[in-house]
Each structure stands twice: as structure tokens, then as C-alpha cells.
Amino acid sequence: MHKPILIIGACGQIGTELTFELRSKYGAENVIASDIREGGEALMQSGPFELLDATNYAAIEDVVMHYEIDEVYLMAAMLSATAEKFPMRAWNLNMNSLFNVLNLAKEKKISKVFWPSSIAVFGPNTPKQNTPQSTVMEPSTVYGISKQSGERWCEYYYKKYGVDVRSVRYPGLISWKTMPGGGTTDYAVEIYHEALKKGSYECFLDSDTELPMMYMDDAIRATVSLMDSPAEKIKVRSSYNLAGMNFTPKQMAESIAKHISAFKISYAPDFRQEIADSWPSSIDDSAARKEWGWEPRFDLDQTTQEMLKNLKG
Ligand code: AKB
């Protein structure tokens, strides 16, 4: 039997689907979902849930001791667009929550940690195409600075204290079960909802802004596979580059128009354009492929098909 798992930030876009996947793999009772607020009905009814503030060390420790938690997935974070509006709140949430979990592992109260990083660790001076695993980073957003710092701390805790922490740099994630909130790549989810509702979408990024993206099924499979891999295979203890597909809003609109022929897209770039312009267009994920066998399955057209089918219901 698998030892109990705690998911912090279980009601968000990734947390929701991760909770469902881990519950089906390890049994609902072995996966404790937690968040600062309650989530959707399906999630709340699928197994144990605790209200939990990721910045409160004592509260997390209580839950860990009570359920004899062995692994923590820390999914709570403030994303790029919101973090630009509330820099200190973003820094406090993104960093303190990470320290709380790393310190629990350092004190041997848990034995494994998953913490997500992001393509936001890269900045305007990073090579844009096929961005290498190790390269110039210099992130220019609050969120990116917190993720890059987090990566340094993960590696430090691994080297100094032997903490088994694992991480991937998620690209923009596309999913239908739970909406994303406060990200720069959110357009790639909103567009499907609006296409079905109104047949049109006004995009907050320019037509030719190419970004790395991934369908949620691939992201969850990558996460579970990294956590399942034997420790000696995990050579990167900051965070692994992870790639799915790359496309522009224009290409996404063309993919949707294959199903909804009258679909129209217009462009009204806002402050999020500058964030997107500072990020890579494509990612080299050869380290993840070589070291723990990562391989994406979904391309843009397959993603469009899945999104439209599931959102139609
Ligand atoms: C965001 O847009 O902030 C996130 C991310 C790329 O980490 N989706």
C-alpha cells in the first residue's frame, strides 16, 4: 500500500486533476486534498479534504502528523499576471509555502516533495528557441523570480540536507476540468470556452506570440512519472525543462476553426504581452527524456479535439 500523500493547492487547475489521478492510482483515502478554500463538488466528494493555508507551517505540520503523510505535492502559488499586481503577496506565498514543505522534509517528517517550477524562470536574455536545460535565466517577472529562487533552494536542500525534492518547469497548461487563474498562458484555455459560447475570442496576446504549452493529461503523466522514478535517475534537483507543443494564438485559432468554421479571433494585447515576450518560444527537454523517459503525447490539434469534446459535455 502507498503511504499517504498530501496535495496543497488541490483545488487549482493542476491540483484538481492531480488529486483525481493520484486517488485513482493509490486509493482515495491515501490522498489528502487541501486548499485555502473548498473546490468543485466532484473534487470535494472524491476523498478526504482539509482547509489549509500553505504559508502556515504549524497547520501543515498538524495535517502531516495526523494523516502520517509521506509525500507532499505543493501546488499552491500565485501565477505570473496576478503576481505583477501583488509582488509582495506573491513572493510571500510562493516562497514561504516552499520553505514550509522543504523544512518538513529536512526534519524527516515527510520523505518526498514535488514542487512545480515554470518556463517563467527564463527571461528576455535567455535563448528563445529550444531553450536549454541550463542557460542564462534572468527572469523579469515577480513570479519568475520566485520560481528561479525556489529552484535554487530545492537544489540546496537536496545537496545540503538530502531532501528528495523533484520538479518540472511546466509550460502553459491547457485543461477543461478547472479554469486556470492569473496566468499569462490562460488565453489558451479561455479561447475554447469563448469559441463554444460566442464563436469568437478577443486575445490579450498578439497573434504571433509563440509560447510552450502542454495538454493537462501530459502534465499529470509527467508529474507522476517523475515522482515514480528511482531517486538515482533524477540528476536535476532544481527543475526539469518539459515540452509538449509550441504555438501562437493565430495557430490556435486555426486549429479551432477546423471544428467551428465561423470562429473569429481578434487581438487586444495588454500588460501580459510583455510577460509573454520575455519567455521562450520552445523548450529543449532532452534531459527529462533521457533521464526518466519523458515523452509528450498531445499536439495542438489533438488538444483542440479533446477540449471541444469535453467542454461541449
Ligand atoms: C503562467 O502563465 O503564469 C503559468 C506558467 C507558465 O507558469 N501558466
mmCIF file of C-alpha atoms and ligand atoms in Angstrom:
data_model
loop_
_atom_site.group_PDB
_atom_site.id
_atom_site.type_symbol
_atom_site.label_atom_id
_atom_site.label_comp_id
_atom_site.label_asym_id
_atom_site.label_seq_id
_atom_site.Cartn_x
_atom_site.Cartn_y
_atom_site.Cartn_z
ATOM 1 C CA MET A 1 0.000 0.000 0.000
ATOM 2 C CA HIS A 2 1.258 3.506 -0.854
ATOM 3 C CA LYS A 3 1.933 5.790 2.110
ATOM 4 C CA PRO A 4 -0.393 8.821 2.459
ATOM 5 C CA ILE A 5 0.062 11.821 0.154
ATOM 6 C CA LEU A 6 -0.855 15.470 0.838
ATOM 7 C CA ILE A 7 -1.694 17.823 -2.034
ATOM 8 C CA ILE A 8 -1.505 21.506 -1.056
ATOM 9 C CA GLY A 9 -3.405 23.720 -3.508
ATOM 10 C CA ALA A 10 -5.574 20.803 -4.608
ATOM 11 C CA CYS A 11 -8.423 22.967 -5.936
ATOM 12 C CA GLY A 12 -6.419 24.797 -8.604
ATOM 13 C CA GLN A 13 -6.047 23.962 -12.291
ATOM 14 C CA ILE A 14 -3.291 21.359 -11.816
ATOM 15 C CA GLY A 15 -4.134 20.320 -8.246
ATOM 16 C CA THR A 16 -7.647 19.172 -9.166
ATOM 17 C CA GLU A 17 -6.524 16.769 -11.878
ATOM 18 C CA LEU A 18 -3.519 15.604 -9.882
ATOM 19 C CA THR A 19 -5.829 14.756 -6.983
ATOM 20 C CA PHE A 20 -8.104 12.666 -9.239
ATOM 21 C CA GLU A 21 -5.135 10.865 -10.795
ATOM 22 C CA LEU A 22 -3.358 10.079 -7.520
ATOM 23 C CA ARG A 23 -6.634 8.943 -5.937
ATOM 24 C CA SER A 24 -7.299 6.527 -8.763
ATOM 25 C CA LYS A 25 -3.704 5.242 -8.554
ATOM 26 C CA TYR A 26 -3.259 4.977 -4.774
ATOM 27 C CA GLY A 27 -6.823 4.941 -3.381
ATOM 28 C CA ALA A 28 -8.930 7.950 -2.353
ATOM 29 C CA GLU A 29 -8.236 7.561 1.379
ATOM 30 C CA ASN A 30 -4.465 7.754 0.795
ATOM 31 C CA VAL A 31 -4.584 11.134 -0.941
ATOM 32 C CA ILE A 32 -5.458 14.121 1.256
ATOM 33 C CA ALA A 33 -6.526 17.160 -0.775
ATOM 34 C CA SER A 34 -6.081 20.576 0.835
ATOM 35 C CA ASP A 35 -6.520 24.207 -0.144
ATOM 36 C CA ILE A 36 -7.237 27.616 1.355
ATOM 37 C CA ARG A 37 -10.833 27.215 0.124
ATOM 38 C CA GLU A 38 -13.115 24.399 -0.946
ATOM 39 C CA GLY A 39 -13.060 23.248 -4.564
ATOM 40 C CA GLY A 40 -15.607 21.901 -7.033
ATOM 41 C CA GLU A 41 -18.173 19.297 -5.999
ATOM 42 C CA ALA A 42 -16.503 16.388 -7.823
ATOM 43 C CA LEU A 43 -13.201 17.021 -6.055
ATOM 44 C CA MET A 44 -14.774 17.582 -2.628
ATOM 45 C CA GLN A 45 -16.708 14.324 -2.886
ATOM 46 C CA SER A 46 -13.838 12.222 -4.150
ATOM 47 C CA GLY A 47 -11.936 11.805 -0.838
ATOM 48 C CA PRO A 48 -10.555 13.484 2.312
ATOM 49 C CA PHE A 49 -10.145 17.282 2.274
ATOM 50 C CA GLU A 50 -8.547 19.760 4.718
ATOM 51 C CA LEU A 51 -8.751 23.555 4.680
ATOM 52 C CA LEU A 52 -5.106 24.584 4.793
ATOM 53 C CA ASP A 53 -3.082 27.781 4.378
ATOM 54 C CA ALA A 54 0.172 26.918 2.572
ATOM 55 C CA THR A 55 2.007 29.725 4.419
ATOM 56 C CA ASN A 56 1.141 28.299 7.871
ATOM 57 C CA TYR A 57 3.898 25.865 8.869
ATOM 58 C CA ALA A 58 2.184 24.657 12.059
ATOM 59 C CA ALA A 59 -1.082 23.933 10.230
ATOM 60 C CA ILE A 60 0.700 21.890 7.541
ATOM 61 C CA GLU A 61 2.689 20.025 10.194
ATOM 62 C CA ASP A 62 -0.568 19.157 12.026
ATOM 63 C CA VAL A 63 -2.090 17.648 8.871
ATOM 64 C CA VAL A 64 1.159 15.800 8.077
ATOM 65 C CA MET A 65 1.296 14.264 11.573
ATOM 66 C CA HIS A 66 -2.430 13.492 11.726
ATOM 67 C CA TYR A 67 -2.527 11.548 8.446
ATOM 68 C CA GLU A 68 1.077 10.244 8.694
ATOM 69 C CA ILE A 69 1.821 11.899 5.347
ATOM 70 C CA ASP A 70 4.866 10.667 3.458
ATOM 71 C CA GLU A 71 4.817 12.773 0.248
ATOM 72 C CA VAL A 72 3.723 16.370 -0.347
ATOM 73 C CA TYR A 73 2.794 17.932 -3.697
ATOM 74 C CA LEU A 74 2.908 21.718 -3.244
ATOM 75 C CA MET A 75 0.680 23.163 -5.979
ATOM 76 C CA ALA A 76 -0.327 26.473 -4.289
ATOM 77 C CA ALA A 77 1.178 29.540 -5.996
ATOM 78 C CA MET A 78 0.344 32.983 -7.303
ATOM 79 C CA LEU A 79 0.827 32.954 -11.098
ATOM 80 C CA SER A 80 2.557 35.450 -13.377
ATOM 81 C CA ALA A 81 -0.127 38.017 -14.217
ATOM 82 C CA THR A 82 -1.569 38.294 -10.679
ATOM 83 C CA ALA A 83 1.916 38.349 -9.154
ATOM 84 C CA GLU A 84 2.750 41.512 -11.137
ATOM 85 C CA LYS A 85 -0.153 43.217 -9.343
ATOM 86 C CA PHE A 86 0.717 41.952 -5.857
ATOM 87 C CA PRO A 87 4.509 41.446 -5.791
ATOM 88 C CA MET A 88 4.989 41.031 -2.040
ATOM 89 C CA ARG A 89 1.965 38.773 -1.602
ATOM 90 C CA ALA A 90 3.229 36.616 -4.461
ATOM 91 C CA TRP A 91 6.735 36.432 -3.002
ATOM 92 C CA ASN A 92 5.407 35.552 0.458
ATOM 93 C CA LEU A 93 3.061 32.846 -0.792
ATOM 94 C CA ASN A 94 5.404 31.314 -3.346
ATOM 95 C CA MET A 95 8.489 31.266 -1.105
ATOM 96 C CA ASN A 96 7.079 30.635 2.378
ATOM 97 C CA SER A 97 4.973 27.715 1.214
ATOM 98 C CA LEU A 98 8.064 26.152 -0.374
ATOM 99 C CA PHE A 99 10.200 26.645 2.750
ATOM 100 C CA ASN A 100 7.444 25.112 4.886
ATOM 101 C CA VAL A 101 7.450 21.931 2.843
ATOM 102 C CA LEU A 102 11.237 21.745 2.367
ATOM 103 C CA ASN A 103 11.726 22.194 6.126
ATOM 104 C CA LEU A 104 9.251 19.398 6.915
ATOM 105 C CA ALA A 105 11.344 17.163 4.656
ATOM 106 C CA LYS A 106 14.617 18.384 6.197
ATOM 107 C CA GLU A 107 13.207 17.413 9.616
ATOM 108 C CA LYS A 108 12.310 13.971 8.205
ATOM 109 C CA LYS A 109 8.592 14.457 8.837
ATOM 110 C CA ILE A 110 7.960 13.683 5.147
ATOM 111 C CA SER A 111 10.210 11.833 2.726
ATOM 112 C CA LYS A 112 9.452 13.237 -0.759
ATOM 113 C CA VAL A 113 8.376 16.596 -2.215
ATOM 114 C CA PHE A 114 7.004 17.676 -5.596
ATOM 115 C CA TRP A 115 7.182 21.396 -6.333
ATOM 116 C CA PRO A 116 6.325 22.880 -9.738
ATOM 117 C CA SER A 117 8.547 25.405 -11.446
ATOM 118 C CA SER A 118 7.700 27.123 -14.731
ATOM 119 C CA ILE A 119 9.022 28.407 -18.058
ATOM 120 C CA ALA A 120 8.750 31.770 -16.241
ATOM 121 C CA VAL A 121 12.227 31.128 -14.764
ATOM 122 C CA PHE A 122 13.565 32.263 -18.144
ATOM 123 C CA GLY A 123 13.859 35.909 -19.164
ATOM 124 C CA PRO A 124 14.497 38.252 -22.090
ATOM 125 C CA ASN A 125 18.207 37.296 -22.317
ATOM 126 C CA THR A 126 17.504 33.555 -22.478
ATOM 127 C CA PRO A 127 17.857 31.864 -25.912
ATOM 128 C CA LYS A 128 14.243 31.822 -27.137
ATOM 129 C CA GLN A 129 14.231 28.781 -29.416
ATOM 130 C CA ASN A 130 14.777 25.327 -27.979
ATOM 131 C CA THR A 131 15.767 26.851 -24.625
ATOM 132 C CA PRO A 132 18.380 24.577 -23.000
ATOM 133 C CA GLN A 133 18.055 22.976 -19.558
ATOM 134 C CA SER A 134 20.973 25.086 -18.301
ATOM 135 C CA THR A 135 21.290 28.594 -19.726
ATOM 136 C CA VAL A 136 21.023 32.316 -18.942
ATOM 137 C CA MET A 137 17.839 32.819 -16.910
ATOM 138 C CA GLU A 138 17.438 36.372 -15.505
ATOM 139 C CA PRO A 139 13.622 36.260 -15.140
ATOM 140 C CA SER A 140 11.954 39.683 -15.329
ATOM 141 C CA THR A 141 8.657 38.893 -13.569
ATOM 142 C CA VAL A 142 7.867 38.561 -9.863
ATOM 143 C CA TYR A 143 6.555 35.045 -10.453
ATOM 144 C CA GLY A 144 9.655 34.072 -12.461
ATOM 145 C CA ILE A 145 11.976 35.443 -9.770
ATOM 146 C CA SER A 146 10.130 33.400 -7.122
ATOM 147 C CA LYS A 147 10.312 30.234 -9.250
ATOM 148 C CA GLN A 148 14.001 30.665 -10.022
ATOM 149 C CA SER A 149 14.766 31.277 -6.331
ATOM 150 C CA GLY A 150 12.662 28.243 -5.472
ATOM 151 C CA GLU A 151 14.695 26.106 -7.858
ATOM 152 C CA ARG A 152 17.940 27.227 -6.199
ATOM 153 C CA TRP A 153 16.516 26.378 -2.766
ATOM 154 C CA CYS A 154 15.321 22.940 -3.924
ATOM 155 C CA GLU A 155 18.774 22.083 -5.194
ATOM 156 C CA TYR A 156 20.330 23.456 -1.989
ATOM 157 C CA TYR A 157 18.065 21.355 0.261
ATOM 158 C CA TYR A 158 18.847 18.277 -1.832
ATOM 159 C CA LYS A 159 22.617 18.811 -1.665
ATOM 160 C CA LYS A 160 22.897 20.020 1.940
ATOM 161 C CA TYR A 161 20.176 18.019 3.669
ATOM 162 C CA GLY A 162 19.434 15.137 1.297
ATOM 163 C CA VAL A 163 15.818 16.266 0.734
ATOM 164 C CA ASP A 164 14.231 14.213 -2.085
ATOM 165 C CA VAL A 165 12.619 17.109 -3.941
ATOM 166 C CA ARG A 166 11.567 16.806 -7.587
ATOM 167 C CA SER A 167 10.358 19.456 -10.008
ATOM 168 C CA VAL A 168 9.431 20.275 -13.597
ATOM 169 C CA ARG A 169 9.204 23.621 -15.368
ATOM 170 C CA TYR A 170 5.612 23.477 -16.601
ATOM 171 C CA PRO A 171 4.793 25.307 -19.821
ATOM 172 C CA GLY A 172 1.311 26.878 -20.200
ATOM 173 C CA LEU A 173 -1.222 24.182 -19.296
ATOM 174 C CA ILE A 174 -4.456 23.545 -21.194
ATOM 175 C CA SER A 175 -7.325 21.768 -19.436
ATOM 176 C CA TRP A 176 -11.123 21.658 -19.214
ATOM 177 C CA LYS A 177 -11.902 20.480 -15.653
ATOM 178 C CA THR A 178 -10.767 23.590 -13.744
ATOM 179 C CA MET A 179 -10.036 27.087 -15.068
ATOM 180 C CA PRO A 180 -6.522 28.482 -14.633
ATOM 181 C CA GLY A 181 -6.283 31.739 -12.687
ATOM 182 C CA GLY A 182 -3.930 34.676 -13.039
ATOM 183 C CA GLY A 183 -1.513 33.286 -15.635
ATOM 184 C CA THR A 184 -0.191 34.703 -18.910
ATOM 185 C CA THR A 185 -0.912 31.479 -20.791
ATOM 186 C CA ASP A 186 -4.582 31.436 -19.642
ATOM 187 C CA TYR A 187 -5.726 32.624 -23.081
ATOM 188 C CA ALA A 188 -5.124 29.092 -24.366
ATOM 189 C CA VAL A 189 -7.932 27.821 -22.120
ATOM 190 C CA GLU A 190 -10.299 30.823 -22.284
ATOM 191 C CA ILE A 191 -10.293 30.654 -26.083
ATOM 192 C CA TYR A 192 -12.071 27.246 -26.109
ATOM 193 C CA HIS A 193 -14.763 28.382 -23.658
ATOM 194 C CA GLU A 194 -15.451 31.534 -25.696
ATOM 195 C CA ALA A 195 -15.319 29.680 -29.015
ATOM 196 C CA LEU A 196 -18.146 27.422 -27.843
ATOM 197 C CA LYS A 197 -20.111 30.191 -26.106
ATOM 198 C CA LYS A 198 -19.763 33.096 -28.560
ATOM 199 C CA GLY A 199 -17.915 31.810 -31.636
ATOM 200 C CA SER A 200 -15.270 34.494 -31.126
ATOM 201 C CA TYR A 201 -12.433 35.463 -28.767
ATOM 202 C CA GLU A 202 -10.523 38.649 -28.029
ATOM 203 C CA CYS A 203 -6.974 37.565 -27.192
ATOM 204 C CA PHE A 204 -4.819 39.506 -24.706
ATOM 205 C CA LEU A 205 -1.654 38.413 -26.548
ATOM 206 C CA ASP A 206 -0.632 39.274 -30.112
ATOM 207 C CA SER A 207 -1.330 36.901 -33.000
ATOM 208 C CA ASP A 208 2.268 35.701 -33.395
ATOM 209 C CA THR A 209 3.298 35.247 -29.743
ATOM 210 C CA GLU A 210 4.685 31.720 -29.718
ATOM 211 C CA LEU A 211 4.800 30.007 -26.297
ATOM 212 C CA PRO A 212 5.472 26.493 -24.997
ATOM 213 C CA MET A 213 2.221 24.765 -23.968
ATOM 214 C CA MET A 214 1.016 21.340 -22.832
ATOM 215 C CA TYR A 215 -2.265 19.443 -22.510
ATOM 216 C CA MET A 216 -3.052 18.638 -18.870
ATOM 217 C CA ASP A 217 -3.042 14.845 -19.359
ATOM 218 C CA ASP A 218 0.605 15.091 -20.435
ATOM 219 C CA ALA A 219 1.466 17.372 -17.487
ATOM 220 C CA ILE A 220 -0.087 14.971 -14.969
ATOM 221 C CA ARG A 221 1.625 11.976 -16.581
ATOM 222 C CA ALA A 222 4.981 13.803 -16.409
ATOM 223 C CA THR A 223 4.452 14.662 -12.741
ATOM 224 C CA VAL A 224 3.504 11.140 -11.701
ATOM 225 C CA SER A 225 6.284 9.591 -13.763
ATOM 226 C CA LEU A 226 8.930 11.896 -12.252
ATOM 227 C CA MET A 227 7.703 11.077 -8.738
ATOM 228 C CA ASP A 228 7.680 7.328 -9.531
ATOM 229 C CA SER A 229 11.243 7.312 -10.898
ATOM 230 C CA PRO A 230 14.035 5.810 -8.775
ATOM 231 C CA ALA A 231 15.928 8.610 -6.965
ATOM 232 C CA GLU A 232 19.226 7.812 -8.700
ATOM 233 C CA LYS A 233 17.717 8.638 -12.110
ATOM 234 C CA ILE A 234 16.851 12.191 -11.055
ATOM 235 C CA LYS A 235 20.010 14.119 -11.842
ATOM 236 C CA VAL A 236 18.440 17.589 -11.925
ATOM 237 C CA ARG A 237 17.321 18.726 -8.464
ATOM 238 C CA SER A 238 16.476 22.301 -9.430
ATOM 239 C CA SER A 239 13.801 21.626 -12.074
ATOM 240 C CA TYR A 240 13.500 19.811 -15.408
ATOM 241 C CA ASN A 241 12.611 21.503 -18.699
ATOM 242 C CA LEU A 242 9.423 19.908 -20.020
ATOM 243 C CA ALA A 243 7.995 20.379 -23.523
ATOM 244 C CA GLY A 244 4.689 19.480 -25.142
ATOM 245 C CA MET A 245 3.919 21.752 -28.110
ATOM 246 C CA ASN A 246 4.509 25.368 -29.170
ATOM 247 C CA PHE A 247 2.042 27.599 -30.974
ATOM 248 C CA THR A 248 0.806 31.154 -31.429
ATOM 249 C CA PRO A 249 -2.731 32.455 -30.775
ATOM 250 C CA LYS A 250 -3.202 32.593 -34.568
ATOM 251 C CA GLN A 251 -2.303 28.911 -34.952
ATOM 252 C CA MET A 252 -4.607 28.039 -32.082
ATOM 253 C CA ALA A 253 -7.474 29.912 -33.761
ATOM 254 C CA GLU A 254 -6.800 27.985 -36.992
ATOM 255 C CA SER A 255 -6.959 24.706 -35.083
ATOM 256 C CA ILE A 256 -10.332 25.704 -33.558
ATOM 257 C CA ALA A 257 -11.648 26.848 -36.959
ATOM 258 C CA LYS A 258 -11.244 23.251 -38.217
ATOM 259 C CA HIS A 259 -14.203 22.425 -35.911
ATOM 260 C CA ILE A 260 -16.053 25.765 -35.660
ATOM 261 C CA SER A 261 -15.689 27.224 -39.144
ATOM 262 C CA ALA A 262 -17.130 30.667 -38.272
ATOM 263 C CA PHE A 263 -14.733 31.140 -35.320
ATOM 264 C CA LYS A 264 -13.186 34.627 -35.223
ATOM 265 C CA ILE A 265 -10.238 35.832 -33.178
ATOM 266 C CA SER A 266 -9.235 39.466 -32.532
ATOM 267 C CA TYR A 267 -6.227 40.814 -30.639
ATOM 268 C CA ALA A 268 -6.007 43.392 -27.850
ATOM 269 C CA PRO A 269 -2.611 42.865 -26.180
ATOM 270 C CA ASP A 270 -2.394 44.113 -22.572
ATOM 271 C CA PHE A 271 0.315 44.048 -19.858
ATOM 272 C CA ARG A 272 0.599 40.277 -20.234
ATOM 273 C CA GLN A 273 2.211 40.728 -23.686
ATOM 274 C CA GLU A 274 5.436 41.948 -22.070
ATOM 275 C CA ILE A 275 5.489 38.895 -19.794
ATOM 276 C CA ALA A 276 4.933 36.530 -22.730
ATOM 277 C CA ASP A 277 7.636 38.297 -24.764
ATOM 278 C CA SER A 278 10.164 37.569 -22.005
ATOM 279 C CA TRP A 279 9.522 33.796 -22.129
ATOM 280 C CA PRO A 280 10.868 31.111 -24.506
ATOM 281 C CA SER A 281 9.059 30.065 -27.693
ATOM 282 C CA SER A 282 10.162 26.447 -27.426
ATOM 283 C CA ILE A 283 11.921 24.260 -24.868
ATOM 284 C CA ASP A 284 14.633 21.599 -25.071
ATOM 285 C CA ASP A 285 13.515 18.835 -22.720
ATOM 286 C CA SER A 286 16.139 16.245 -23.688
ATOM 287 C CA ALA A 287 17.349 15.834 -20.064
ATOM 288 C CA ALA A 288 13.852 14.767 -18.915
ATOM 289 C CA ARG A 289 13.535 12.424 -21.922
ATOM 290 C CA LYS A 290 16.910 10.816 -21.288
ATOM 291 C CA GLU A 291 16.882 10.587 -17.507
ATOM 292 C CA TRP A 292 13.328 9.474 -16.719
ATOM 293 C CA GLY A 293 11.813 8.658 -20.083
ATOM 294 C CA TRP A 294 9.566 11.678 -20.640
ATOM 295 C CA GLU A 295 7.624 11.847 -23.910
ATOM 296 C CA PRO A 296 4.622 14.087 -24.667
ATOM 297 C CA ARG A 297 1.527 12.675 -26.431
ATOM 298 C CA PHE A 298 -0.721 15.628 -27.295
ATOM 299 C CA ASP A 299 -0.189 18.109 -30.127
ATOM 300 C CA LEU A 300 -2.296 21.211 -30.804
ATOM 301 C CA ASP A 301 -4.969 19.547 -32.953
ATOM 302 C CA GLN A 302 -5.401 16.644 -30.526
ATOM 303 C CA THR A 303 -5.690 19.154 -27.673
ATOM 304 C CA THR A 304 -8.333 21.125 -29.577
ATOM 305 C CA GLN A 305 -10.314 17.968 -30.226
ATOM 306 C CA GLU A 306 -10.223 16.938 -26.541
ATOM 307 C CA MET A 307 -11.023 20.421 -25.253
ATOM 308 C CA LEU A 308 -14.016 20.967 -27.535
ATOM 309 C CA LYS A 309 -15.389 17.456 -26.964
ATOM 310 C CA ASN A 310 -15.164 17.704 -23.163
ATOM 311 C CA LEU A 311 -16.365 21.302 -22.848
ATOM 312 C CA LYS A 312 -19.419 20.511 -25.008
ATOM 313 C CA GLY A 313 -20.147 17.776 -22.435
HETATM 314 C C1 AKB B 1 1.504 31.464 -16.098
HETATM 315 O O1 AKB B 1 1.122 31.834 -17.218
HETATM 316 O O2 AKB B 1 1.817 32.238 -15.186
HETATM 317 C C2 AKB B 1 1.654 29.973 -15.844
HETATM 318 C C3 AKB B 1 3.038 29.498 -16.099
HETATM 319 C C4 AKB B 1 3.571 29.457 -17.478
HETATM 320 O O3 AKB B 1 3.728 29.125 -15.186
HETATM 321 N N1 AKB B 1 0.717 29.252 -16.652
#
